Every structure is written in C-alpha cells, then in structure tokens.
PDB file of C-alpha atoms in Angstrom:
ATOM      1  CA  MET A   1     -59.955  11.868 -66.436  1.00 91.00           C
ATOM      2  CA  ALA A   2     -62.978   9.879 -65.237  1.00 92.00           C
ATOM      3  CA  LYS A   3     -60.700   7.443 -63.429  1.00 95.00           C
ATOM      4  CA  LEU A   4     -58.795  10.289 -61.734  1.00 96.00           C
ATOM      5  CA  TRP A   5     -61.987  11.952 -60.453  1.00 95.00           C
ATOM      6  CA  ILE A   6     -63.302   8.646 -59.112  1.00 96.00           C
ATOM      7  CA  ILE A   7     -59.991   8.081 -57.273  1.00 96.00           C
ATOM      8  CA  ILE A   8     -60.008  11.639 -55.900  1.00 97.00           C
ATOM      9  CA  ALA A   9     -63.622  11.206 -54.761  1.00 96.00           C
ATOM     10  CA  GLY A  10     -62.653   8.034 -52.908  1.00 96.00           C
ATOM     11  CA  LEU A  11     -59.722   9.769 -51.218  1.00 97.00           C
ATOM     12  CA  LEU A  12     -61.858  12.775 -50.246  1.00 97.00           C
ATOM     13  CA  GLY A  13     -64.491  10.447 -48.828  1.00 96.00           C
ATOM     14  CA  ALA A  14     -61.932   8.434 -46.852  1.00 97.00           C
ATOM     15  CA  ALA A  15     -60.394  11.614 -45.459  1.00 96.00           C
ATOM     16  CA  ALA A  16     -63.848  12.933 -44.513  1.00 96.00           C
ATOM     17  CA  VAL A  17     -64.645   9.701 -42.643  1.00 97.00           C
ATOM     18  CA  SER A  18     -61.284   9.851 -40.845  1.00 96.00           C
ATOM     19  CA  ILE A  19     -61.654  13.492 -39.839  1.00 96.00           C
ATOM     20  CA  GLY A  20     -65.293  12.889 -38.905  1.00 95.00           C
ATOM     21  CA  ALA A  21     -64.271  10.011 -36.661  1.00 96.00           C
ATOM     22  CA  TYR A  22     -61.652  12.171 -34.952  1.00 95.00           C
ATOM     23  CA  HIS A  23     -64.272  14.901 -34.644  1.00 94.00           C
ATOM     24  CA  ALA A  24     -66.595  12.462 -32.872  1.00 93.00           C
ATOM     25  CA  HIS A  25     -64.015  10.783 -30.655  1.00 94.00           C
ATOM     26  CA  GLY A  26     -61.118  13.097 -29.866  1.00 92.00           C
ATOM     27  CA  LEU A  27     -61.346  16.631 -31.171  1.00 94.00           C
ATOM     28  CA  GLU A  28     -63.072  18.143 -28.143  1.00 92.00           C
ATOM     29  CA  LYS A  29     -60.524  16.682 -25.701  1.00 91.00           C
ATOM     30  CA  SER A  30     -57.672  17.796 -27.944  1.00 90.00           C
ATOM     31  CA  LEU A  31     -59.023  21.343 -28.114  1.00 89.00           C
ATOM     32  CA  GLU A  32     -59.568  21.444 -24.348  1.00 86.00           C
ATOM     33  CA  LYS A  33     -55.957  20.386 -23.756  1.00 84.00           C
ATOM     34  CA  ARG A  34     -54.697  22.994 -26.224  1.00 81.00           C
ATOM     35  CA  TYR A  35     -56.638  25.757 -24.509  1.00 77.00           C
ATOM     36  CA  GLU A  36     -55.696  24.641 -21.000  1.00 73.00           C
ATOM     37  CA  ARG A  37     -52.052  24.833 -22.051  1.00 65.00           C
ATOM     38  CA  GLY A  38     -52.620  28.252 -23.588  1.00 57.00           C
ATOM     39  CA  GLU A  39     -54.449  29.540 -20.529  1.00 53.00           C
ATOM     40  CA  ASN A  40     -51.441  28.886 -18.348  1.00 54.00           C
ATOM     41  CA  ASP A  41     -48.723  29.947 -20.772  1.00 54.00           C
ATOM     42  CA  PRO A  42     -48.678  33.675 -21.558  1.00 50.00           C
ATOM     43  CA  GLU A  43     -45.957  33.160 -24.170  1.00 45.00           C
ATOM     44  CA  TYR A  44     -48.154  30.626 -25.992  1.00 45.00           C
ATOM     45  CA  ILE A  45     -51.090  33.016 -25.992  1.00 46.00           C
ATOM     46  CA  GLU A  46     -49.020  35.896 -27.313  1.00 46.00           C
ATOM     47  CA  SER A  47     -47.429  33.755 -30.055  1.00 43.00           C
ATOM     48  CA  THR A  48     -50.640  33.074 -31.956  1.00 45.00           C
ATOM     49  CA  ASP A  49     -54.010  34.606 -32.671  1.00 45.00           C
ATOM     50  CA  ARG A  50     -55.408  31.335 -34.017  1.00 43.00           C
ATOM     51  CA  LEU A  51     -56.447  30.110 -30.606  1.00 45.00           C
ATOM     52  CA  TYR A  52     -58.500  33.000 -29.453  1.00 47.00           C
ATOM     53  CA  SER A  53     -61.451  34.658 -31.083  1.00 48.00           C
ATOM     54  CA  LYS A  54     -60.662  38.243 -31.977  1.00 47.00           C
ATOM     55  CA  THR A  55     -64.143  39.311 -30.868  1.00 47.00           C
ATOM     56  CA  ALA A  56     -64.058  37.591 -27.464  1.00 51.00           C
ATOM     57  CA  ASP A  57     -63.801  39.524 -24.229  1.00 53.00           C
ATOM     58  CA  LYS A  58     -60.220  39.280 -23.022  1.00 54.00           C
ATOM     59  CA  ASP A  59     -58.600  40.262 -19.773  1.00 57.00           C
ATOM     60  CA  GLU A  60     -55.735  42.719 -19.487  1.00 55.00           C
ATOM     61  CA  ASP A  61     -53.228  39.992 -20.453  1.00 56.00           C
ATOM     62  CA  GLY A  62     -55.071  39.199 -23.678  1.00 58.00           C
ATOM     63  CA  ARG A  63     -56.497  35.975 -22.297  1.00 63.00           C
ATOM     64  CA  MET A  64     -60.015  34.731 -22.808  1.00 66.00           C
ATOM     65  CA  GLY A  65     -62.020  33.654 -19.803  1.00 70.00           C
ATOM     66  CA  ARG A  66     -63.222  30.067 -19.334  1.00 73.00           C
ATOM     67  CA  GLU A  67     -66.670  30.866 -20.802  1.00 79.00           C
ATOM     68  CA  GLU A  68     -65.163  32.373 -23.937  1.00 78.00           C
ATOM     69  CA  ILE A  69     -62.806  29.402 -24.330  1.00 81.00           C
ATOM     70  CA  VAL A  70     -65.709  26.946 -24.051  1.00 84.00           C
ATOM     71  CA  ALA A  71     -67.706  28.973 -26.591  1.00 86.00           C
ATOM     72  CA  TRP A  72     -64.704  29.040 -28.953  1.00 85.00           C
ATOM     73  CA  ILE A  73     -64.239  25.260 -28.652  1.00 89.00           C
ATOM     74  CA  VAL A  74     -67.944  24.763 -29.464  1.00 92.00           C
ATOM     75  CA  HIS A  75     -67.478  27.065 -32.465  1.00 91.00           C
ATOM     76  CA  LEU A  76     -64.460  25.083 -33.709  1.00 92.00           C
ATOM     77  CA  ILE A  77     -66.311  21.777 -33.282  1.00 94.00           C
ATOM     78  CA  HIS A  78     -69.243  23.169 -35.268  1.00 95.00           C
ATOM     79  CA  ASN A  79     -66.837  24.325 -37.996  1.00 95.00           C
ATOM     80  CA  CYS A  80     -65.290  20.839 -38.148  1.00 96.00           C
ATOM     81  CA  ASP A  81     -68.735  19.303 -38.552  1.00 96.00           C
ATOM     82  CA  THR A  82     -69.501  21.737 -41.372  1.00 97.00           C
ATOM     83  CA  ALA A  83     -66.146  21.100 -43.093  1.00 97.00           C
ATOM     84  CA  VAL A  84     -66.623  17.316 -42.981  1.00 97.00           C
ATOM     85  CA  LYS A  85     -70.185  17.531 -44.334  1.00 97.00           C
ATOM     86  CA  TYR A  86     -69.210  19.774 -47.222  1.00 98.00           C
ATOM     87  CA  GLN A  87     -66.227  17.569 -48.014  1.00 98.00           C
ATOM     88  CA  PHE A  88     -68.537  14.530 -48.161  1.00 97.00           C
ATOM     89  CA  TYR A  89     -71.077  16.290 -50.368  1.00 97.00           C
ATOM     90  CA  HIS A  90     -68.393  17.285 -52.815  1.00 98.00           C
ATOM     91  CA  ALA A  91     -66.700  13.885 -52.744  1.00 98.00           C
ATOM     92  CA  LEU A  92     -70.022  12.426 -53.880  1.00 98.00           C
ATOM     93  CA  ALA A  93     -70.436  15.140 -56.513  1.00 97.00           C
ATOM     94  CA  ILE A  94     -66.948  14.485 -57.878  1.00 98.00           C
ATOM     95  CA  LEU A  95     -67.692  10.745 -57.905  1.00 97.00           C
ATOM     96  CA  GLY A  96     -70.837  11.455 -59.910  1.00 96.00           C
ATOM     97  CA  ILE A  97     -68.858  13.597 -62.313  1.00 96.00           C
ATOM     98  CA  GLY A  98     -66.323  10.797 -62.748  1.00 96.00           C
ATOM     99  CA  ILE A  99     -69.129   8.398 -63.564  1.00 95.00           C
ATOM    100  CA  LEU A 100     -70.714  10.872 -65.988  1.00 93.00           C
ATOM    101  CA  LEU A 101     -67.370  11.302 -67.728  1.00 93.00           C
ATOM    102  CA  THR A 102     -67.335   7.612 -68.649  1.00 92.00           C
ATOM    103  CA  ARG A 103     -70.237   8.395 -71.020  1.00 88.00           C
ATOM    104  CA  ASN A 104     -69.756  12.040 -71.978  1.00 85.00           C
ATOM    105  CA  ARG A 105     -67.196  13.607 -74.263  1.00 83.00           C
ATOM    106  CA  GLY A 106     -66.982  16.890 -76.113  1.00 88.00           C
ATOM    107  CA  ILE A 107     -68.083  20.128 -74.512  1.00 90.00           C
ATOM    108  CA  SER A 108     -69.994  18.415 -71.707  1.00 89.00           C
ATOM    109  CA  GLY A 109     -66.923  16.339 -70.840  1.00 93.00           C
ATOM    110  CA  ILE A 110     -64.738  19.431 -70.759  1.00 94.00           C
ATOM    111  CA  MET A 111     -67.249  21.239 -68.553  1.00 94.00           C
ATOM    112  CA  LEU A 112     -67.565  18.233 -66.253  1.00 95.00           C
ATOM    113  CA  ASN A 113     -63.785  18.116 -65.830  1.00 97.00           C
ATOM    114  CA  ILE A 114     -63.662  21.822 -65.049  1.00 97.00           C
ATOM    115  CA  ALA A 115     -66.577  21.453 -62.595  1.00 97.00           C
ATOM    116  CA  ALA A 116     -64.766  18.651 -60.763  1.00 98.00           C
ATOM    117  CA  LEU A 117     -61.526  20.646 -60.613  1.00 98.00           C
ATOM    118  CA  ILE A 118     -63.311  23.755 -59.328  1.00 98.00           C
ATOM    119  CA  MET A 119     -65.143  21.658 -56.714  1.00 98.00           C
ATOM    120  CA  LEU A 120     -61.856  20.081 -55.606  1.00 98.00           C
ATOM    121  CA  LEU A 121     -60.280  23.532 -55.241  1.00 98.00           C
ATOM    122  CA  GLY A 122     -63.392  24.614 -53.331  1.00 98.00           C
ATOM    123  CA  VAL A 123     -63.041  21.697 -50.917  1.00 98.00           C
ATOM    124  CA  ALA A 124     -59.376  22.570 -50.421  1.00 97.00           C
ATOM    125  CA  GLY A 125     -60.235  26.199 -49.689  1.00 97.00           C
ATOM    126  CA  PHE A 126     -63.403  25.755 -47.653  1.00 97.00           C
ATOM    127  CA  SER A 127     -62.951  22.505 -45.741  1.00 97.00           C
ATOM    128  CA  GLY A 128     -59.154  22.679 -45.841  1.00 96.00           C
ATOM    129  CA  GLY A 129     -59.170  26.259 -44.599  1.00 94.00           C
ATOM    130  CA  LEU A 130     -61.430  25.320 -41.707  1.00 95.00           C
ATOM    131  CA  TYR A 131     -59.237  22.313 -40.870  1.00 94.00           C
ATOM    132  CA  PHE A 132     -56.163  24.542 -40.777  1.00 91.00           C
ATOM    133  CA  VAL A 133     -57.803  26.750 -38.157  1.00 88.00           C
ATOM    134  CA  ILE A 134     -59.391  23.904 -36.178  1.00 90.00           C
ATOM    135  CA  PHE A 135     -56.241  21.792 -35.994  1.00 88.00           C
ATOM    136  CA  ASP A 136     -53.959  24.819 -35.557  1.00 81.00           C
ATOM    137  CA  ILE A 137     -51.863  23.806 -38.560  1.00 81.00           C
ATOM    138  CA  ALA A 138     -50.956  27.184 -40.009  1.00 76.00           C
ATOM    139  CA  LYS A 139     -52.136  30.737 -40.192  1.00 77.00           C
ATOM    140  CA  LEU A 140     -54.190  31.395 -43.320  1.00 79.00           C
ATOM    141  CA  HIS A 141     -55.736  34.538 -44.679  1.00 82.00           C
ATOM    142  CA  TRP A 142     -59.363  34.648 -43.543  1.00 80.00           C
ATOM    143  CA  SER A 143     -60.692  34.870 -47.113  1.00 88.00           C
ATOM    144  CA  ILE A 144     -59.619  31.328 -48.089  1.00 94.00           C
ATOM    145  CA  VAL A 145     -62.724  29.751 -46.544  1.00 94.00           C
ATOM    146  CA  PRO A 146     -65.380  31.923 -48.271  1.00 95.00           C
ATOM    147  CA  LEU A 147     -63.371  31.761 -51.503  1.00 97.00           C
ATOM    148  CA  GLY A 148     -63.497  27.957 -51.235  1.00 97.00           C
ATOM    149  CA  GLY A 149     -67.262  28.181 -50.736  1.00 97.00           C
ATOM    150  CA  LEU A 150     -67.579  30.371 -53.800  1.00 98.00           C
ATOM    151  CA  LEU A 151     -65.582  27.833 -55.831  1.00 98.00           C
ATOM    152  CA  MET A 152     -67.938  25.087 -54.653  1.00 98.00           C
ATOM    153  CA  ILE A 153     -70.911  27.114 -55.897  1.00 98.00           C
ATOM    154  CA  ILE A 154     -69.207  27.740 -59.238  1.00 98.00           C
ATOM    155  CA  GLY A 155     -68.451  24.010 -59.529  1.00 97.00           C
ATOM    156  CA  TRP A 156     -72.126  23.171 -59.038  1.00 97.00           C
ATOM    157  CA  LEU A 157     -73.155  25.777 -61.599  1.00 97.00           C
ATOM    158  CA  LEU A 158     -70.680  24.344 -64.114  1.00 96.00           C
ATOM    159  CA  LEU A 159     -72.089  20.884 -63.429  1.00 95.00           C
ATOM    160  CA  ALA A 160     -75.582  22.228 -64.127  1.00 95.00           C
ATOM    161  CA  LEU A 161     -74.404  23.977 -67.277  1.00 93.00           C
ATOM    162  CA  SER A 162     -72.725  20.800 -68.522  1.00 91.00           C
ATOM    163  CA  GLY A 163     -76.160  19.164 -68.352  1.00 88.00           C
ATOM    164  CA  VAL A 164     -77.288  21.407 -71.194  1.00 87.00           C
ATOM    165  CA  PHE A 165     -74.783  19.667 -73.467  1.00 82.00           C
ATOM    166  CA  VAL A 166     -75.075  16.093 -72.159  1.00 73.00           C
ATOM    167  CA  ALA A 167     -77.973  15.060 -74.393  1.00 55.00           C
ATOM    168  CA  VAL A 168     -76.218  16.512 -77.433  1.00 49.00           C
ATOM    169  CA  ASP A 169     -73.065  14.439 -77.166  1.00 47.00           C
ATOM    170  CA  SER A 170     -73.896  11.505 -74.900  1.00 46.00           C
ATOM    171  CA  THR A 171     -73.633   7.938 -76.199  1.00 51.00           C
ATOM    172  CA  ASP A 172     -77.429   7.505 -75.943  1.00 51.00           C
ATOM    173  CA  ALA A 173     -78.117  10.584 -78.086  1.00 47.00           C
ATOM    174  CA  LYS A 174     -75.708   9.374 -80.773  1.00 51.00           C
ATOM    175  CA  ALA A 175     -77.350   5.950 -80.818  1.00 51.00           C
ATOM    176  CA  LYS A 176     -80.760   7.509 -81.615  1.00 47.00           C
TER     177      LYS A 176
END
C-alpha cells in the first residue's frame, strides 16, 4: 500500500499545481465570461442556482447586480485558493504516510492506511466539492464540502493515533 499512497500523493500534488496554475492565470476571466453570459441570458440564469449566491440581492428577474456578481466571483476565487491549499497539504500528508508505511506494519500500518484513505476521501469531498461549484461541473448537496473537511480532520487524528503504535512495531524498535 505504501507505493499506492505515494503514487496518489504525486497525482494529488500534480492536480493541485495544475488547478493552482489555472486559478492564477485563467479562472477569473473564465468566471467573468460565465457571468456575463448569464447576465444576458434569462434562460441560463433560471436553469441553475450554482451561479448565483442564494443570499445575494436579486432584481425582480432573479438576477444579481454587477456588484453582487463581482463579490461572488471573488468568493469563488477564494474558495479555489482554499481548495488547492488543502489539496496540497493532504497530498504531502499522504506522501508522508506512504513513506511511513515502508517501515511500519501491524496496527500502526493498518491505521496509517486508514488515515490515508480517510484523507483522500476528505480531499475528494472538500476540495472536490469546491471545484464542482467553482467550475460549474455539477450540482452537489451543500454538505459534501464540510463532510470532506470533517474527514480530513479524522484522517489527521488517525495519523496521530497511529503514532502511539509506531514505536511498538517499527523496524527500529524490533532491532533494539
């Protein structure tokens, strides 16, 4: 499993760099174009609630004003930044777990594997959920993002708990 987690960490890191680069060099323009199109197309606005904040002030046609659109774009850009950062942090954590697994077996190895899996699911829920909204991919239930965050926390706690058992069944402890 160590090899798998190291590969997954590399893929998560590469995806985070790619999305981060798009965030830095094209996301804002893409969002502006999407909202300009939506502003002028009542059918487009009515067909989705992903583009417009539910709490924003809307006119009688359900459209947000220019100020609200700009604020929403800023909000989406901030969310993309957060999603990329958390994806990077967890890619590094999963890499570390993969490296730890090369030396740890038994209960600590099992816990490390579970921690990595839970972290991966957390990244999918948290960062993936934010990406779905930002890039207008699909409509998701709102709870996927905080659930992903909760899974990330649980993954870190499992990583910490696995540390209790590392000294008991690590190669170094057996050598002593």
